[in-house]
Amino acid sequence: MAVVLATSPAAGLPWSDGARSDGSLLERLTAQLLTLPVREVLVVVRSQDAQAGGWEKAAASGTRHQICVSDGLAEDLRIVAKTARASTSPVAVLAADVVAHTEALSLLLEHPARPTGAIVATGDPAPLRPPVRTEWGRVVSAGTSFHEVEWANGTFRGVLQVGEAHLAGLADIAEDLADLAQRRHLGRVGDGEVPELLLTGLVRAGVQVHAVTPGTLHCGRVGTRPAAERAVRELADVDEAQARLDAAVKSDDGFFTTHCVSSWSRHLIRPAARLGLTPNTVTGISVGFAAIAAIWFSDGRRAGLVVGAVALYLSFVLDCLDGQLARYTRRFSPLGGWLDAICDRLKEYLVYVGLAAGYAAGPREPWEIWALAAGAMILQTIRHMVDFSFAGAMADRARAAGLRAAAPRSMAVPWDEAPAAAAAKGTGSVLALSRRLDALSGARGVAYWAKKMIVLPIGERMALISVTAALFDARVTFLALLGWGVVALAYTAAGRMARSFA
């Protein structure tokens, strides 16, 4: 289900790709939705636009559609609430003045898991690009012309999807916001900010909203005819097929994964797809390479350690490839996600056993190496417990607080001020220091990569194991894992505690 808000004059702007004119932006967007798994489109218009044209094409295509007349922002929100309560499938909320590649829309709307998410891109905030802050692939703060965002690192591009599990929450949030709008408690929020308001409400209510980044693809709202013409011309400058391949590679991975794996594993995606390999098949092959690594590590001699290190590296490359292939082919499943998470732990612990067995076979005391291996396993298990339990705890706290408890504040950072301006505020806290370092070092500066590496993500762990095993021995490997792991645990725990009290 898609709710298209054609409540701004820009929705009726004509568009042209330079060779032909194909009607209005509204018609263009609805035609794009026809190519995606959208079974019904509800267009919200003002009374003076109730006779909006262009629906003959949609009707001829057999798509179920309807036009709903609204008298203002509060009514727009109530229409969304009513739609969410009646829907049995995910609901997408889009502004009709969105100009985007179809491939960019499909990254969110065609995702087989159909999660709750929003299209977010980089760039300074503007009236049609409200600020957001994303962390680890999720939107953790979102703004409107009335709601403040500190430490913004992205902008919302007008496309929101709410999964089935969150539809009831969306309805409640939309109704709460409608009441606030009707009582004029939302300050200068305009009629065209329904998607922004809903995103802000969902985030403040503790809903996990995925941040979907279009990469080199374009997705954004326009307000004038020159802006619309410029945006449509920019679409033609991008190779959507290549952009789809680029989008399959995660942009927020760790340093080792980004520079030493994804830089070349992307060239394996299309061949794997042509061979008909599924993501789960690639996961299974990755486990096989990890088992080979463990067997060679168990040899204990230098040659075996080197071969095991190479096999472990290839195993990790395939571990990255399964996710890239899933994103490229959009073949996601709960089973696949579960298998990927379980197999990551299985492969790592298999390697621990192989390393310990190879070291113990030599003329050393075996109890020491097995104690170090057990310690590394326990530490890694604790770290994962901290990571996975925190997200649920914070979501529960936010849901308990509710939307009303998170009273909106007026914008502290003007729309024409860059996100880095927010970095000048706040002192002393762990979070403030972390974000100030981000602002000083830039989007991909030293501080950014240092923060990625200090938590010892899986890429850095695999690199650490491979390098220390090949150059030294298992004892050095486990001591390095324990030393870095303790630092990572302390850093993560301090950050989680700081966020808990923020």
Short mmCIF file of C-alpha atoms in Angstrom, two decimals:
data_model
loop_
_atom_site.label_atom_id
_atom_site.label_comp_id
_atom_site.label_asym_id
_atom_site.label_seq_id
_atom_site.Cartn_x
_atom_site.Cartn_y
_atom_site.Cartn_z
CA MET A 1 0.00 0.00 0.00
CA ALA A 2 1.36 3.44 -0.92
CA VAL A 3 0.05 6.77 0.33
CA VAL A 4 1.22 9.51 -2.05
CA LEU A 5 0.85 13.01 -0.65
CA ALA A 6 0.16 15.31 -3.59
CA THR A 7 -0.50 18.26 -1.29
CA SER A 8 2.18 20.62 -2.55
CA PRO A 9 2.09 22.62 -5.81
CA ALA A 10 5.26 20.86 -6.94
CA ALA A 11 3.35 17.58 -7.35
CA GLY A 12 1.74 18.98 -10.50
CA LEU A 13 4.98 20.19 -12.06
CA PRO A 14 5.63 18.82 -15.55
CA TRP A 15 8.68 16.70 -16.09
CA SER A 16 10.72 15.92 -19.15
CA ASP A 17 13.80 13.82 -19.79
CA GLY A 18 14.90 16.13 -22.59
CA ALA A 19 13.45 13.98 -25.36
CA ARG A 20 9.84 13.86 -24.33
CA SER A 21 7.40 15.21 -21.79
CA ASP A 22 5.54 12.67 -19.71
CA GLY A 23 3.08 14.64 -17.59
CA SER A 24 3.46 15.64 -13.98
CA LEU A 25 5.78 14.54 -11.19
CA LEU A 26 2.79 12.86 -9.58
CA GLU A 27 2.16 10.80 -12.71
CA ARG A 28 5.83 9.90 -12.95
CA LEU A 29 5.97 8.69 -9.36
CA THR A 30 2.79 6.64 -9.59
CA ALA A 31 4.02 5.06 -12.82
CA GLN A 32 7.21 4.04 -11.01
CA LEU A 33 5.18 2.50 -8.19
CA LEU A 34 3.41 0.34 -10.80
CA THR A 35 6.70 -1.43 -11.47
CA LEU A 36 7.21 -2.20 -7.78
CA PRO A 37 5.19 -4.54 -5.50
CA VAL A 38 2.58 -1.90 -4.68
CA ARG A 39 -0.94 -3.27 -4.90
CA GLU A 40 -2.83 -0.08 -4.11
CA VAL A 41 -2.09 3.65 -4.31
CA LEU A 42 -3.93 6.31 -2.32
CA VAL A 43 -3.29 9.86 -3.51
CA VAL A 44 -4.04 12.61 -0.99
CA VAL A 45 -4.88 15.95 -2.62
CA ARG A 46 -6.32 19.29 -1.63
CA SER A 47 -9.88 20.12 -2.64
CA GLN A 48 -8.75 22.44 -5.44
CA ASP A 49 -6.68 19.61 -6.90
CA ALA A 50 -9.30 16.89 -6.53
CA GLN A 51 -9.62 16.60 -10.29
CA ALA A 52 -5.93 15.76 -10.65
CA GLY A 53 -5.18 14.28 -14.04
CA GLY A 54 -3.00 11.41 -15.09
CA TRP A 55 -4.95 8.61 -13.46
CA GLU A 56 -6.10 7.21 -16.75
CA LYS A 57 -2.70 5.53 -17.11
CA ALA A 58 -2.94 3.93 -13.69
CA ALA A 59 -6.47 2.72 -14.31
CA ALA A 60 -5.49 1.27 -17.67
CA SER A 61 -2.74 -0.68 -15.92
CA GLY A 62 -5.25 -2.30 -13.62
CA THR A 63 -3.81 -0.86 -10.43
CA ARG A 64 -6.26 -0.23 -7.62
CA HIS A 65 -6.14 3.45 -6.76
CA GLN A 66 -8.18 6.20 -5.25
CA ILE A 67 -7.99 9.91 -4.62
CA CYS A 68 -8.69 11.22 -1.16
CA VAL A 69 -9.44 14.90 -0.55
CA SER A 70 -7.93 16.47 2.57
CA ASP A 71 -8.29 19.98 3.99
CA GLY A 72 -4.91 20.24 5.72
CA LEU A 73 -2.04 18.70 7.65
CA ALA A 74 -4.16 17.24 10.46
CA GLU A 75 -6.47 15.51 8.00
CA ASP A 76 -3.49 14.19 6.01
CA LEU A 77 -2.18 12.52 9.15
CA ARG A 78 -5.58 11.04 10.01
CA ILE A 79 -5.81 9.56 6.51
CA VAL A 80 -2.45 7.88 7.06
CA ALA A 81 -3.65 6.59 10.44
CA LYS A 82 -6.83 5.18 8.94
CA THR A 83 -4.88 3.55 6.12
CA ALA A 84 -2.41 1.97 8.55
CA ARG A 85 -5.23 0.50 10.68
CA ALA A 86 -6.95 -1.00 7.65
CA SER A 87 -3.85 -2.33 5.88
CA THR A 88 -2.69 -5.92 6.07
CA SER A 89 0.62 -5.20 4.34
CA PRO A 90 3.40 -2.63 4.70
CA VAL A 91 2.44 0.99 4.09
CA ALA A 92 4.69 3.38 2.18
CA VAL A 93 4.28 7.12 2.65
CA LEU A 94 5.77 9.28 -0.09
CA ALA A 95 5.69 12.91 -1.09
CA ALA A 96 4.44 13.29 -4.66
CA ASP A 97 7.24 15.74 -5.45
CA VAL A 98 9.89 13.02 -5.04
CA VAL A 99 12.12 12.62 -8.09
CA ALA A 100 14.04 9.36 -7.88
CA HIS A 101 15.45 6.46 -9.79
CA THR A 102 13.09 3.51 -9.71
CA GLU A 103 16.03 1.46 -8.46
CA ALA A 104 16.41 3.84 -5.51
CA LEU A 105 12.76 3.35 -4.56
CA SER A 106 13.09 -0.40 -4.95
CA LEU A 107 15.91 -0.53 -2.39
CA LEU A 108 13.23 0.11 0.23
CA LEU A 109 9.89 -0.81 -1.32
CA GLU A 110 11.00 -4.03 -3.01
CA HIS A 111 12.98 -5.42 -0.09
CA PRO A 112 11.55 -8.93 0.43
CA ALA A 113 11.65 -8.56 4.22
CA ARG A 114 9.62 -5.33 3.90
CA PRO A 115 11.07 -3.71 7.02
CA THR A 116 10.32 -0.28 8.43
CA GLY A 117 12.77 2.07 6.78
CA ALA A 118 13.44 5.45 5.21
CA ILE A 119 15.57 6.60 2.30
CA VAL A 120 18.40 8.68 3.73
CA ALA A 121 21.29 10.33 1.92
CA THR A 122 24.17 12.63 2.70
CA GLY A 123 24.06 16.38 2.22
CA ASP A 124 23.33 19.49 4.21
CA PRO A 125 19.76 19.96 5.46
CA ALA A 126 17.35 22.07 3.41
CA PRO A 127 13.58 22.71 3.59
CA LEU A 128 12.93 19.59 1.48
CA ARG A 129 15.83 17.62 3.03
CA PRO A 130 15.27 17.55 6.81
CA PRO A 131 18.18 16.37 8.97
CA VAL A 132 18.54 12.90 10.43
CA ARG A 133 21.17 11.11 12.45
CA THR A 134 21.94 7.51 11.61
CA GLU A 135 23.99 5.00 13.56
CA TRP A 136 24.79 1.44 12.48
CA GLY A 137 22.30 1.54 9.64
CA ARG A 138 19.36 2.89 11.66
CA VAL A 139 17.77 6.29 12.00
CA VAL A 140 18.22 7.31 15.64
CA SER A 141 17.06 10.92 15.37
CA ALA A 142 14.94 12.70 12.78
CA GLY A 143 13.77 16.25 12.40
CA THR A 144 11.25 18.56 10.82
CA SER A 145 11.10 22.33 10.65
CA PHE A 146 10.07 22.13 14.33
CA HIS A 147 11.95 19.14 15.73
CA GLU A 148 15.64 19.40 16.51
CA VAL A 149 18.37 16.98 15.47
CA GLU A 150 21.78 17.16 17.07
CA TRP A 151 24.82 15.67 15.36
CA ALA A 152 22.95 15.22 12.09
CA ASN A 153 24.88 13.17 9.54
CA GLY A 154 22.30 12.76 6.77
CA THR A 155 19.04 13.97 5.30
CA PHE A 156 15.65 12.33 4.79
CA ARG A 157 14.56 12.10 1.16
CA GLY A 158 10.77 11.88 1.47
CA VAL A 159 10.20 8.10 1.19
CA LEU A 160 9.13 6.12 4.26
CA GLN A 161 7.93 2.53 4.58
CA VAL A 162 6.36 1.03 7.71
CA GLY A 163 6.35 -2.74 8.08
CA GLU A 164 3.37 -4.78 9.19
CA ALA A 165 4.68 -5.12 12.74
CA HIS A 166 4.67 -1.34 13.21
CA LEU A 167 1.39 -0.39 11.51
CA ALA A 168 -0.53 -0.06 14.77
CA GLY A 169 2.21 2.18 16.14
CA LEU A 170 2.14 4.25 12.95
CA ALA A 171 -1.61 4.77 13.33
CA ASP A 172 -1.25 5.89 16.95
CA ILE A 173 1.61 8.22 16.10
CA ALA A 174 -0.23 9.75 13.14
CA GLU A 175 -3.31 10.39 15.28
CA ASP A 176 -1.21 11.96 18.05
CA LEU A 177 0.50 14.21 15.55
CA ALA A 178 -2.83 15.11 13.95
CA ASP A 179 -4.12 16.28 17.33
CA LEU A 180 -0.98 18.34 17.86
CA ALA A 181 -1.29 19.86 14.39
CA GLN A 182 -4.95 20.70 14.90
CA ARG A 183 -4.14 22.48 18.16
CA ARG A 184 -1.26 24.27 16.38
CA HIS A 185 1.34 22.78 18.71
CA LEU A 186 3.76 21.93 15.91
CA GLY A 187 4.99 25.46 15.31
CA ARG A 188 5.89 26.17 11.71
CA VAL A 189 5.56 22.63 10.37
CA GLY A 190 4.15 22.87 6.86
CA ASP A 191 1.53 20.84 5.01
CA GLY A 192 4.19 19.05 3.01
CA GLU A 193 5.98 17.57 6.01
CA VAL A 194 3.82 14.51 6.67
CA PRO A 195 6.58 11.94 5.86
CA GLU A 196 9.05 13.90 8.01
CA LEU A 197 6.61 14.10 10.93
CA LEU A 198 5.86 10.39 10.76
CA LEU A 199 9.55 9.47 10.61
CA THR A 200 10.26 11.70 13.61
CA GLY A 201 7.36 10.19 15.52
CA LEU A 202 8.41 6.61 14.78
CA VAL A 203 11.98 7.23 15.90
CA ARG A 204 10.89 9.00 19.08
CA ALA A 205 8.51 6.15 19.85
CA GLY A 206 11.38 3.66 19.74
CA VAL A 207 10.61 2.01 16.41
CA GLN A 208 13.70 0.64 14.67
CA VAL A 209 13.80 2.46 11.33
CA HIS A 210 16.34 1.18 8.82
CA ALA A 211 18.33 3.85 7.01
CA VAL A 212 18.31 2.93 3.32
CA THR A 213 21.04 4.80 1.44
CA PRO A 214 20.65 5.17 -2.35
CA GLY A 215 24.39 5.51 -2.95
CA THR A 216 24.98 6.92 -6.42
CA LEU A 217 21.27 6.77 -7.21
CA HIS A 218 19.17 9.91 -6.88
CA CYS A 219 16.19 10.37 -4.61
CA GLY A 220 14.94 13.72 -3.38
CA ARG A 221 12.11 16.21 -3.32
CA VAL A 222 11.89 19.27 -5.54
CA GLY A 223 9.99 22.51 -5.08
CA THR A 224 10.31 24.38 -8.35
CA ARG A 225 10.17 23.62 -12.05
CA PRO A 226 13.89 24.34 -12.64
CA ALA A 227 14.76 22.05 -9.73
CA ALA A 228 12.51 19.32 -11.17
CA GLU A 229 14.07 19.63 -14.63
CA ARG A 230 17.55 19.56 -13.15
CA ALA A 231 16.74 16.50 -11.03
CA VAL A 232 15.33 14.57 -13.99
CA ARG A 233 18.43 15.39 -16.05
CA GLU A 234 20.62 14.09 -13.23
CA LEU A 235 18.78 10.77 -13.31
CA ALA A 236 19.95 10.16 -16.85
CA ASP A 237 23.58 10.62 -15.83
CA VAL A 238 23.53 7.50 -13.65
CA ASP A 239 23.81 3.90 -14.84
CA GLU A 240 21.10 2.22 -12.75
CA ALA A 241 22.49 -1.28 -13.35
CA GLN A 242 25.91 -0.26 -12.05
CA ALA A 243 24.29 1.67 -9.20
CA ARG A 244 22.40 -1.47 -8.20
CA LEU A 245 25.70 -3.31 -7.98
CA ASP A 246 27.21 -0.47 -5.93
CA ALA A 247 24.22 -0.48 -3.59
CA ALA A 248 24.75 -4.19 -2.89
CA VAL A 249 28.02 -3.32 -1.13
CA LYS A 250 27.49 -1.93 2.36
CA SER A 251 28.81 1.58 2.84
CA ASP A 252 29.17 1.44 6.63
CA ASP A 253 31.42 -1.58 7.10
CA GLY A 254 34.65 -1.56 9.07
CA PHE A 255 38.02 -0.47 7.71
CA PHE A 256 39.33 -3.93 6.79
CA THR A 257 36.07 -5.04 5.18
CA THR A 258 35.74 -1.81 3.19
CA HIS A 259 39.28 -1.61 1.90
CA CYS A 260 40.51 -5.21 1.80
CA VAL A 261 37.39 -7.21 0.93
CA SER A 262 34.51 -5.20 -0.54
CA SER A 263 36.91 -3.37 -2.83
CA TRP A 264 37.15 -6.53 -4.94
CA SER A 265 34.42 -8.93 -3.77
CA ARG A 266 31.94 -6.70 -5.65
CA HIS A 267 33.28 -8.22 -8.88
CA LEU A 268 32.05 -11.66 -7.77
CA ILE A 269 28.42 -10.58 -7.32
CA ARG A 270 27.25 -10.75 -10.92
CA PRO A 271 29.05 -14.04 -11.69
CA ALA A 272 27.52 -15.57 -8.56
CA ALA A 273 24.07 -14.35 -9.62
CA ARG A 274 24.53 -15.74 -13.16
CA LEU A 275 25.55 -19.11 -11.72
CA GLY A 276 22.30 -19.19 -9.77
CA LEU A 277 24.00 -19.27 -6.38
CA THR A 278 21.78 -18.29 -3.48
CA PRO A 279 23.01 -16.30 -0.47
CA ASN A 280 22.53 -19.36 1.73
CA THR A 281 24.66 -21.44 -0.65
CA VAL A 282 27.46 -18.89 -0.41
CA THR A 283 27.12 -18.95 3.38
CA GLY A 284 27.57 -22.72 3.31
CA ILE A 285 30.68 -22.45 1.13
CA SER A 286 32.04 -19.86 3.56
CA VAL A 287 31.60 -22.32 6.42
CA GLY A 288 33.47 -24.91 4.34
CA PHE A 289 36.45 -22.60 3.91
CA ALA A 290 36.44 -21.86 7.65
CA ALA A 291 36.50 -25.60 8.34
CA ILE A 292 39.46 -25.94 5.96
CA ALA A 293 41.19 -23.11 7.81
CA ALA A 294 40.60 -24.84 11.15
CA ILE A 295 42.00 -28.12 9.82
CA TRP A 296 45.17 -26.44 8.55
CA PHE A 297 45.52 -24.45 11.77
CA SER A 298 45.35 -27.72 13.70
CA ASP A 299 48.55 -28.82 11.89
CA GLY A 300 50.44 -26.34 14.06
CA ARG A 301 53.38 -25.90 11.67
CA ARG A 302 54.19 -22.67 9.84
CA ALA A 303 52.98 -23.85 6.44
CA GLY A 304 49.69 -25.00 7.93
CA LEU A 305 49.22 -21.70 9.74
CA VAL A 306 49.83 -19.73 6.53
CA VAL A 307 47.43 -21.87 4.47
CA GLY A 308 44.85 -21.63 7.27
CA ALA A 309 45.18 -17.84 7.31
CA VAL A 310 44.55 -17.66 3.56
CA ALA A 311 41.55 -20.00 3.83
CA LEU A 312 40.13 -17.92 6.69
CA TYR A 313 40.48 -14.74 4.63
CA LEU A 314 38.64 -16.37 1.71
CA SER A 315 35.97 -17.58 4.11
CA PHE A 316 35.42 -14.00 5.25
CA VAL A 317 35.29 -12.78 1.64
CA LEU A 318 32.47 -15.25 1.00
CA ASP A 319 30.84 -14.17 4.26
CA CYS A 320 30.66 -10.65 2.83
CA LEU A 321 29.61 -11.92 -0.59
CA ASP A 322 26.50 -13.69 0.72
CA GLY A 323 25.08 -10.41 2.01
CA GLN A 324 26.10 -8.55 -1.14
CA LEU A 325 24.42 -11.20 -3.29
CA ALA A 326 21.28 -11.04 -1.15
CA ARG A 327 21.08 -7.27 -1.56
CA TYR A 328 21.79 -7.46 -5.30
CA THR A 329 19.18 -10.17 -6.00
CA ARG A 330 16.91 -9.04 -3.12
CA ARG A 331 16.66 -12.63 -1.95
CA PHE A 332 16.32 -12.12 1.77
CA SER A 333 14.73 -14.44 4.28
CA PRO A 334 14.56 -14.75 8.07
CA LEU A 335 16.26 -18.15 7.72
CA GLY A 336 19.09 -16.61 5.73
CA GLY A 337 19.66 -13.86 8.28
CA TRP A 338 19.62 -16.38 11.13
CA LEU A 339 21.99 -18.74 9.32
CA ASP A 340 24.39 -15.91 8.57
CA ALA A 341 24.53 -14.84 12.22
CA ILE A 342 24.88 -18.41 13.53
CA CYS A 343 27.49 -19.37 10.95
CA ASP A 344 29.61 -16.32 11.79
CA ARG A 345 29.96 -17.58 15.36
CA LEU A 346 30.39 -21.19 14.23
CA LYS A 347 33.22 -20.32 11.84
CA GLU A 348 35.04 -18.18 14.37
CA TYR A 349 34.86 -20.79 17.12
CA LEU A 350 35.91 -23.57 14.74
CA VAL A 351 39.01 -21.56 13.99
CA TYR A 352 39.67 -21.07 17.72
CA VAL A 353 39.53 -24.84 18.22
CA GLY A 354 41.82 -25.48 15.26
CA LEU A 355 44.40 -22.97 16.47
CA ALA A 356 44.36 -24.34 20.01
CA ALA A 357 44.62 -27.94 18.82
CA GLY A 358 47.61 -27.14 16.60
CA TYR A 359 49.43 -25.29 19.36
CA ALA A 360 48.68 -27.98 21.96
CA ALA A 361 50.15 -30.66 19.67
CA GLY A 362 53.58 -29.09 20.10
CA PRO A 363 55.99 -29.35 23.04
CA ARG A 364 54.04 -26.91 25.23
CA GLU A 365 51.63 -27.04 28.12
CA PRO A 366 48.23 -27.62 26.47
CA TRP A 367 46.17 -26.25 29.37
CA GLU A 368 47.39 -22.67 28.76
CA ILE A 369 46.31 -22.48 25.12
CA TRP A 370 42.94 -24.08 25.81
CA ALA A 371 42.36 -21.59 28.63
CA LEU A 372 43.18 -18.71 26.29
CA ALA A 373 40.88 -20.13 23.60
CA ALA A 374 38.04 -20.52 26.09
CA GLY A 375 38.64 -17.00 27.35
CA ALA A 376 38.45 -15.60 23.80
CA MET A 377 35.19 -17.46 23.18
CA ILE A 378 33.64 -16.25 26.42
CA LEU A 379 34.71 -12.66 25.82
CA GLN A 380 33.31 -12.68 22.30
CA THR A 381 30.03 -14.16 23.55
CA ILE A 382 29.72 -11.44 26.19
CA ARG A 383 30.38 -8.75 23.59
CA HIS A 384 27.59 -10.06 21.40
CA MET A 385 25.24 -10.22 24.37
CA VAL A 386 25.97 -6.55 25.09
CA ASP A 387 25.35 -5.56 21.47
CA PHE A 388 22.13 -7.48 20.89
CA SER A 389 20.50 -6.81 24.25
CA PHE A 390 21.09 -3.05 24.15
CA ALA A 391 18.99 -2.41 21.04
CA GLY A 392 15.99 -4.17 22.55
CA ALA A 393 16.38 -2.42 25.89
CA MET A 394 16.53 1.03 24.31
CA ALA A 395 13.52 0.31 22.12
CA ASP A 396 11.53 -0.82 25.16
CA ARG A 397 12.48 2.33 27.04
CA ALA A 398 11.51 4.55 24.14
CA ARG A 399 8.19 2.79 23.64
CA ALA A 400 7.40 3.15 27.34
CA ALA A 401 8.15 6.85 27.19
CA GLY A 402 5.87 7.21 24.18
CA LEU A 403 5.55 9.95 21.66
CA ARG A 404 3.87 12.37 24.05
CA ALA A 405 6.64 12.08 26.61
CA ALA A 406 9.15 13.16 23.98
CA ALA A 407 7.83 16.70 23.71
CA PRO A 408 8.91 18.35 20.45
CA ARG A 409 11.30 21.25 20.58
CA SER A 410 11.76 24.10 18.16
CA MET A 411 14.59 23.81 15.67
CA ALA A 412 17.87 24.84 17.28
CA VAL A 413 19.84 24.55 14.03
CA PRO A 414 18.52 26.65 11.11
CA TRP A 415 17.76 24.85 7.86
CA ASP A 416 20.51 26.69 6.03
CA GLU A 417 23.17 25.68 8.57
CA ALA A 418 25.35 22.66 7.92
CA PRO A 419 24.98 19.57 10.16
CA ALA A 420 28.43 20.23 11.58
CA ALA A 421 26.99 23.27 13.34
CA ALA A 422 25.38 20.95 15.85
CA ALA A 423 28.79 19.59 16.73
CA ALA A 424 29.58 22.85 18.50
CA LYS A 425 26.95 22.08 21.13
CA GLY A 426 27.29 19.86 24.21
CA THR A 427 30.39 19.22 26.25
CA GLY A 428 31.79 16.58 28.49
CA SER A 429 29.79 13.52 27.59
CA VAL A 430 31.14 10.43 25.87
CA LEU A 431 28.65 10.89 23.06
CA ALA A 432 29.50 14.55 22.59
CA LEU A 433 33.22 13.75 22.39
CA SER A 434 32.61 10.95 19.91
CA ARG A 435 30.48 13.09 17.64
CA ARG A 436 32.80 16.08 17.91
CA LEU A 437 35.63 13.86 16.65
CA ASP A 438 33.41 12.80 13.73
CA ALA A 439 32.76 16.43 12.84
CA LEU A 440 36.43 17.34 13.02
CA SER A 441 37.66 14.38 10.99
CA GLY A 442 35.01 14.43 8.29
CA ALA A 443 32.72 11.73 6.94
CA ARG A 444 35.55 9.23 6.37
CA GLY A 445 38.32 10.74 8.51
CA VAL A 446 40.70 9.19 10.99
CA ALA A 447 38.24 9.38 13.88
CA TYR A 448 35.53 7.67 11.83
CA TRP A 449 37.71 4.67 11.01
CA ALA A 450 39.17 4.61 14.53
CA LYS A 451 35.65 4.29 15.97
CA LYS A 452 34.91 1.51 13.50
CA MET A 453 38.08 -0.39 14.37
CA ILE A 454 38.12 0.01 18.14
CA VAL A 455 34.99 -2.13 18.58
CA LEU A 456 36.82 -5.03 16.86
CA PRO A 457 34.16 -5.90 14.24
CA ILE A 458 34.26 -9.23 12.49
CA GLY A 459 36.45 -7.97 9.64
CA GLU A 460 39.13 -6.76 12.02
CA ARG A 461 38.87 -10.00 14.03
CA MET A 462 39.38 -12.16 10.95
CA ALA A 463 42.33 -9.99 9.88
CA LEU A 464 43.83 -10.16 13.37
CA ILE A 465 43.52 -13.94 13.50
CA SER A 466 44.92 -14.43 10.00
CA VAL A 467 47.90 -12.11 10.40
CA THR A 468 48.97 -13.17 13.89
CA ALA A 469 48.51 -16.87 13.14
CA ALA A 470 50.50 -16.68 9.90
CA LEU A 471 53.34 -14.60 11.37
CA PHE A 472 53.46 -15.87 14.95
CA ASP A 473 51.43 -18.61 16.64
CA ALA A 474 48.09 -19.34 18.29
CA ARG A 475 49.20 -18.01 21.67
CA VAL A 476 49.88 -14.58 20.18
CA THR A 477 46.56 -14.74 18.34
CA PHE A 478 44.53 -15.41 21.48
CA LEU A 479 46.41 -12.82 23.54
CA ALA A 480 45.76 -10.23 20.81
CA LEU A 481 42.07 -11.17 20.66
CA LEU A 482 41.73 -10.92 24.44
CA GLY A 483 43.61 -7.63 24.70
CA TRP A 484 41.77 -5.88 21.88
CA GLY A 485 38.50 -7.53 22.89
CA VAL A 486 38.66 -6.16 26.43
CA VAL A 487 39.26 -2.65 25.07
CA ALA A 488 36.36 -3.07 22.64
CA LEU A 489 34.07 -4.33 25.40
CA ALA A 490 34.95 -1.41 27.67
CA TYR A 491 34.42 1.11 24.86
CA THR A 492 31.11 -0.45 23.82
CA ALA A 493 29.83 -0.71 27.39
CA ALA A 494 30.76 2.92 28.11
CA GLY A 495 28.94 4.04 24.98
CA ARG A 496 25.87 1.95 25.78
CA MET A 497 25.73 3.36 29.32
CA ALA A 498 26.12 6.91 28.03
CA ARG A 499 23.25 6.39 25.59
CA SER A 500 21.11 4.83 28.29
CA PHE A 501 21.35 8.01 30.37
CA ALA A 502 21.23 10.41 27.41
#
